[in-house]
Coordinates of C-alpha atoms in Angstrom, one line a residue:
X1 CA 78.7 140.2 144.0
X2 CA 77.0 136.3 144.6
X3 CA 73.5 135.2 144.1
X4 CA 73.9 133.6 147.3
X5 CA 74.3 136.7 149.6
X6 CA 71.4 138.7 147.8
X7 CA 69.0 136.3 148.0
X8 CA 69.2 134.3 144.8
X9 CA 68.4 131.5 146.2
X10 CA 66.5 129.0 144.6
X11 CA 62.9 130.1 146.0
X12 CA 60.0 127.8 147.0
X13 CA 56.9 127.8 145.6
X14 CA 53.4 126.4 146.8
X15 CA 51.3 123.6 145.0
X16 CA 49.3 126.8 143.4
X17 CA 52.3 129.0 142.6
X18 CA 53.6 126.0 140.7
X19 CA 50.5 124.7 138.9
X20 CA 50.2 128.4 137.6
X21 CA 53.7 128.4 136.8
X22 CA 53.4 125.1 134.9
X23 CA 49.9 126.9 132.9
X24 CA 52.1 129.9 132.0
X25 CA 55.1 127.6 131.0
X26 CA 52.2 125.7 128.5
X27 CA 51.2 128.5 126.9
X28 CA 54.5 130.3 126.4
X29 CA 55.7 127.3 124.5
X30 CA 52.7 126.8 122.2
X31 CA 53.2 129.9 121.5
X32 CA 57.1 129.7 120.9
X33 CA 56.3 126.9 118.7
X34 CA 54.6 128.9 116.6
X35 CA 57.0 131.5 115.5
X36 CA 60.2 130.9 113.7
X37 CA 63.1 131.1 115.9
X38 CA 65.0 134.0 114.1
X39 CA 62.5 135.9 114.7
X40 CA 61.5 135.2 118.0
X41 CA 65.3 135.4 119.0
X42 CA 65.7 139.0 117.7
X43 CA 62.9 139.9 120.2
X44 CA 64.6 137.4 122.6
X45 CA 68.0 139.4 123.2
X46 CA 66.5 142.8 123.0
X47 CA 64.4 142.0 125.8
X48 CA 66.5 142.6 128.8
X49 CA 67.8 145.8 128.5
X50 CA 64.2 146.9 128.5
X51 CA 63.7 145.2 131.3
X52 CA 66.7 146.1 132.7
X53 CA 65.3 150.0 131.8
X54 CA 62.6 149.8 134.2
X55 CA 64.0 148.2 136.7
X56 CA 67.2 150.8 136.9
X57 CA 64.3 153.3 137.0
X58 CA 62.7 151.8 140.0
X59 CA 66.3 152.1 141.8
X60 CA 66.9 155.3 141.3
X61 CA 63.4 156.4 142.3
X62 CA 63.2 154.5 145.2
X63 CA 66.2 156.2 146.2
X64 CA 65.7 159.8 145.5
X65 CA 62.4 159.3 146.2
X66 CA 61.1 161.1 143.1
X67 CA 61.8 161.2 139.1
X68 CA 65.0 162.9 138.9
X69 CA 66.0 165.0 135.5
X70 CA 68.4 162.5 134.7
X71 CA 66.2 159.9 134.1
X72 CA 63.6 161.8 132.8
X73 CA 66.0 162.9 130.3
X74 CA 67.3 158.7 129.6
X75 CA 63.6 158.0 129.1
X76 CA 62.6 160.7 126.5
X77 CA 65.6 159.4 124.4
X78 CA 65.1 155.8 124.4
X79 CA 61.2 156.0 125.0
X80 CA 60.1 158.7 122.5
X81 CA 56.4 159.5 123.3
X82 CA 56.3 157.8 126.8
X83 CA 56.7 160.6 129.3
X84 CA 53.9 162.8 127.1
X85 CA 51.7 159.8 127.2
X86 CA 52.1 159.5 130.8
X87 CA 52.6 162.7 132.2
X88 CA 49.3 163.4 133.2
X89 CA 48.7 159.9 135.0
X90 CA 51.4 158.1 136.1
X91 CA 52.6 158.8 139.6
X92 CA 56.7 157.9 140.4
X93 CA 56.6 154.8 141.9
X94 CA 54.6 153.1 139.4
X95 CA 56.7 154.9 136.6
X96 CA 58.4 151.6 136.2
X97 CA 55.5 149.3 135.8
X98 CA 54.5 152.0 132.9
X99 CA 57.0 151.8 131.0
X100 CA 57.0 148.1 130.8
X101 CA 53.2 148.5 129.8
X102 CA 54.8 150.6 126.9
X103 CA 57.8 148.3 126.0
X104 CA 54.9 145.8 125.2
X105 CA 52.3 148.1 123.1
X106 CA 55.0 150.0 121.2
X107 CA 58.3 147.8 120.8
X108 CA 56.7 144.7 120.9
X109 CA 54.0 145.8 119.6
X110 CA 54.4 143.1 116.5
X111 CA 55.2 140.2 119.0
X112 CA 51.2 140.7 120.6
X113 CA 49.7 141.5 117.4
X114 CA 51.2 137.7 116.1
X115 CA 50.0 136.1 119.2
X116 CA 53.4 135.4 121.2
X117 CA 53.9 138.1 123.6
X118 CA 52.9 135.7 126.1
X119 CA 56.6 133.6 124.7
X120 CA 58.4 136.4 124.7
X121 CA 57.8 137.8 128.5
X122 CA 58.0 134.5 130.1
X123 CA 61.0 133.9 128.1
X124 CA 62.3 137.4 128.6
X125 CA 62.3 137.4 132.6
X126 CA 64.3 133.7 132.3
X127 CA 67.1 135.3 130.0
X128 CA 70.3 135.4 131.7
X129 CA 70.8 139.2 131.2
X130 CA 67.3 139.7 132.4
X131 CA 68.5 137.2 135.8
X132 CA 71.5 139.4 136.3
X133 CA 69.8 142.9 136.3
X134 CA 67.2 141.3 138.7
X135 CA 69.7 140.2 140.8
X136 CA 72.0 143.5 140.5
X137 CA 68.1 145.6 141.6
X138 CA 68.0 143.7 144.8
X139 CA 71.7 144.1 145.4
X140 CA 70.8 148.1 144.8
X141 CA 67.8 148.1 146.6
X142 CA 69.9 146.9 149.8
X143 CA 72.9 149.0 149.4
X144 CA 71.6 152.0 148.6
X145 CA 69.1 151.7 151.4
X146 CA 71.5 151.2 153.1
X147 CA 73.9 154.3 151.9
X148 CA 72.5 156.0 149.5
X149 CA 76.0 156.6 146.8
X150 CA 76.8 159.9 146.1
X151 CA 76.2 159.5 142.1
X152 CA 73.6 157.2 141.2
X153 CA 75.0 155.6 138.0
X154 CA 73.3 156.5 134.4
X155 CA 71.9 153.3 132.8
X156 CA 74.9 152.0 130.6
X157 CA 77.0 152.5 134.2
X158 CA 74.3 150.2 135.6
X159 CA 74.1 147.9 132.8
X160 CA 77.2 147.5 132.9
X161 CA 77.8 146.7 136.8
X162 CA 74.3 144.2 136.3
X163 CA 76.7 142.0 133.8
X164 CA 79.2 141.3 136.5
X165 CA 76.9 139.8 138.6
X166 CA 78.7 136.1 140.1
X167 CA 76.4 133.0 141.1
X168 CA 77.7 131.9 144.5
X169 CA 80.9 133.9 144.0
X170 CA 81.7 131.0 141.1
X171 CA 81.1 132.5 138.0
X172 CA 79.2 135.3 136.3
X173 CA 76.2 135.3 133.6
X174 CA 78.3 136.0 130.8
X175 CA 80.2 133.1 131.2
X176 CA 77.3 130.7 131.9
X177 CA 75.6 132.3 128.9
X178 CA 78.6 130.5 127.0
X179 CA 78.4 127.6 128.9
X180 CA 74.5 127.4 127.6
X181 CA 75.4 127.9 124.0
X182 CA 77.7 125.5 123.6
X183 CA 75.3 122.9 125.5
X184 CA 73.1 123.7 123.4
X185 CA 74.8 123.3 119.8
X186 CA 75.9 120.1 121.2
X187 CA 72.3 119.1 122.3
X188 CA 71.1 120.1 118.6
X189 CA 74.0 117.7 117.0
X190 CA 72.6 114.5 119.5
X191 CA 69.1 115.2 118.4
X192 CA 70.6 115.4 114.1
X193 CA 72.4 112.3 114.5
X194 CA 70.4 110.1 116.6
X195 CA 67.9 108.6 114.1
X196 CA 71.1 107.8 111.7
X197 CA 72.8 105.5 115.0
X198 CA 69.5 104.5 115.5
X199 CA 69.7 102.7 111.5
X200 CA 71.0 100.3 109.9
X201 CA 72.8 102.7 107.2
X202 CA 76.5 103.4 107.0
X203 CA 77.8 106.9 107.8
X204 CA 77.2 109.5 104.8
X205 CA 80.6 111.3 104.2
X206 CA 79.3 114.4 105.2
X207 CA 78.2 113.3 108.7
X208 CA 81.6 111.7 109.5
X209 CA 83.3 115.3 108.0
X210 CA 81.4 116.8 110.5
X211 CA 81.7 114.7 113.6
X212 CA 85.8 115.1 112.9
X213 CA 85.8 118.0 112.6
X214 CA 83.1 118.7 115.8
X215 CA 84.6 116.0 118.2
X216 CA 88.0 114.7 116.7
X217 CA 89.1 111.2 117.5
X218 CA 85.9 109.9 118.6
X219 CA 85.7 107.6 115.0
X220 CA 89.3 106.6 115.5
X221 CA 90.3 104.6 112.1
X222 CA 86.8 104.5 110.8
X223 CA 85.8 106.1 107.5
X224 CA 82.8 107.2 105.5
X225 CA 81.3 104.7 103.1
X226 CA 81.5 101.8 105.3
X227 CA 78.7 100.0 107.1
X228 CA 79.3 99.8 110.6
X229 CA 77.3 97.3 112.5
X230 CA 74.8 97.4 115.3
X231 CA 77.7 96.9 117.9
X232 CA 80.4 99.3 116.2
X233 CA 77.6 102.4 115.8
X234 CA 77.2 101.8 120.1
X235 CA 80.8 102.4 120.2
X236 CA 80.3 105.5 118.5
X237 CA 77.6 106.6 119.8
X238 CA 79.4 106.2 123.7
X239 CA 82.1 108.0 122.4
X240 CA 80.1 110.8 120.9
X241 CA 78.5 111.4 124.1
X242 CA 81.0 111.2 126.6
X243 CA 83.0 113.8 124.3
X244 CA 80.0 115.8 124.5
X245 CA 79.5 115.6 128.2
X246 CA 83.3 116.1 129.0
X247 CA 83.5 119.2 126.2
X248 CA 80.4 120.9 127.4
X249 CA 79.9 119.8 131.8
X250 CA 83.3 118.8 132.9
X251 CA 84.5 122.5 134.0
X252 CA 81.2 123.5 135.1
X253 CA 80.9 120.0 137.0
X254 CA 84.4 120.2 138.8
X255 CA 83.8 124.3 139.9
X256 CA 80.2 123.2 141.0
X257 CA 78.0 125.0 139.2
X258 CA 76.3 122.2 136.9
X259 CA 72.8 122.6 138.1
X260 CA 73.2 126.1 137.7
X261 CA 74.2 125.1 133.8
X262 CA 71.6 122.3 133.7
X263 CA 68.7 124.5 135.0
X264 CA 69.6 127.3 132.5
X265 CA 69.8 124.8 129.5
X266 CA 66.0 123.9 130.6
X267 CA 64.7 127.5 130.8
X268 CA 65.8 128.6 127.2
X269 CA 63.7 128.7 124.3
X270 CA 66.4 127.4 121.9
X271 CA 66.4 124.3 124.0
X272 CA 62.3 124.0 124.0
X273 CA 62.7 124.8 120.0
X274 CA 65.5 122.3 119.0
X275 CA 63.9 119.2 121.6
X276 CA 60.1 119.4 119.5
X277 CA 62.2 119.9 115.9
X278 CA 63.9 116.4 117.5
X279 CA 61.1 115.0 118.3
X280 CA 59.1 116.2 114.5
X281 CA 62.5 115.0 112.5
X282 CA 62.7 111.6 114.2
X283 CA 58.5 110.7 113.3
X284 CA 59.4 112.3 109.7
X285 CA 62.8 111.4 109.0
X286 CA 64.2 109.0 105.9
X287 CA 67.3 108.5 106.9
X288 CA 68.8 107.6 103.6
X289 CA 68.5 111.4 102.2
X290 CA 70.5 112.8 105.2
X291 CA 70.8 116.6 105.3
X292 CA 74.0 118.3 106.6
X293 CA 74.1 119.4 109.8
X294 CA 73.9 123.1 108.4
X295 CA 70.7 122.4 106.6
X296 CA 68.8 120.3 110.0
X297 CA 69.7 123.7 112.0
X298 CA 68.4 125.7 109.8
X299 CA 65.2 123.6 109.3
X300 CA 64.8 123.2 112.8
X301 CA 64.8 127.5 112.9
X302 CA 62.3 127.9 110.4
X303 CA 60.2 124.8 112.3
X304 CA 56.2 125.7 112.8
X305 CA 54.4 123.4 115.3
X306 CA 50.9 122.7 113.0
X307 CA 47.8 122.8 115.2
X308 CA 45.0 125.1 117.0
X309 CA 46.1 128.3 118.2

């Protein structure tokens, strides 16, 4: 199934539609800023299948045309509390939009009370699970309009078929989901070493242990210990990132789905996270007490933005 024929097109949006976006974008990243990323990310990747909940609930609705005994039954078990909360009020088609409404006051019920629901929604929608059950509800909504199937499928079956999902009949989420992690580790090791290239200090051992074992050969005969001029680090430094742009753009480049990749990089909230730890480390750093690689990451998870809320 493509993006492309179920229109996944990139969609455009009015001077107003993107001036709100750009207000929403704001605030979901001072807000992101102000969590530690552990904790945000559990929150993170439990989010779409929630969302994917309601929106296989609005499918099979809109096609039946009523709440069948199926999903009422799917609901009481992952949604203990909902229906009896609801029953008296909500009316079928808005079932959906309920249940979201829930999600927030009960599962993330800790993420409002801490001030970063806000994150966590605007974040949610742009996860790539989250895209590919969007993109598998329109495909539904066509179809089944269309023909209605003989078996709607429970929610894991559904789930399951929302994973496959292909963008322009390239690729599917899962694999640009690996695509964006390893972009993004990469992105994190730039932003560790770039004050260090940016000295006059000679390689710590540990640093040059890591960038062999990360991106082998791009030292050649060089060796920890040793001072390596303004000139020589350049060298590096070229080598480092055209190993980084061949190891994590080159396939994605060649099959023609980078902007799919680069966009997707943009819209995660690792990327926002580790870019303002990059930008905190290189004002604070003393480059002479270098940590490892291990220890920045980890740093840059626990990272706290100070300022008003």
């Amino acid at each position: 199934m493509s993006l492309a024929k179920h229109g996944m097109k990139a969609p455009q949006f009015s001077h107003a539609e993107l001036k709100v976006q750009a207000i929403a974008c704001r605030r979901a990243n001072a807000q992101l800023l102000r969590v530690p990323w552990r904790r945000f990310h559990r929150a993170y990747e439990e989010y779409p299948r929630w969302q994917s909940l309601s929106l296989w609930s609005r499918a099979v609705i809109a096609t039946e045309g009523r709440v069948p005994s199926t999903l009422l039954a799917t609901l009481q078990e992952s949604c203990p509390g909902f229906i009896e909360d609801k029953a008296s009020s909500w009316e079928p088609e808005l079932l959906a939009y309920h249940l979201l409404e829930w999600v927030y006051n009960q599962r993330f019920r800790y993420a409002k009370r801490q001030g970063w629901l806000d994150a966590l929604t605007f974040y949610g929608v742009r996860h790539l699970r989250s895209e590919s059950a969007w993109a598998y509800w329109k495909h539904c909504e066509s179809e089944w309009n269309r023909k209605q199937p003989s078996a709607l499928p429970d929610f894991d079956q559904w789930w399951d078929a929302a994973l496959q999902m292909r963008i322009c009949d390239k690729i599917n989420y899962l694999e640009v989901a690996k695509a964006v992690e390893t972009y993004l580790d990469w992105e994190a090791l730039v932003l560790w070493l770039r004050p260090l290239f940016a000295s006059s200090l000679k390689l710590p051992t540990h640093v040059v242990s890591e960038l062999n074992r990360r991106c082998p050969g791009i030292l050649g005969p060089q060796s920890s210990g040793q001072r390596h001029g303004g000139q020589e680090k350049s060298t590096i430094w070229r080598s480092f990132t055209e190993w980084g742009k061949h190891h994590c753009l080159s396939e994605a480049k060649e099959e023609g789905w980078l902007d799919t990749l680069l966009q997707r990089v943009r819209s995660h909230p690792r990327h926002v996270r580790v870019v303002a730890y990059g930008k905190h480390w290189a004002k604070e750093n003393r480059p002479q007490r270098y940590p490892s690689f291990r220890r920045w990451r980890q740093a840059a998870d626990r990272y706290i933005e100070a300022g008003p809320k």
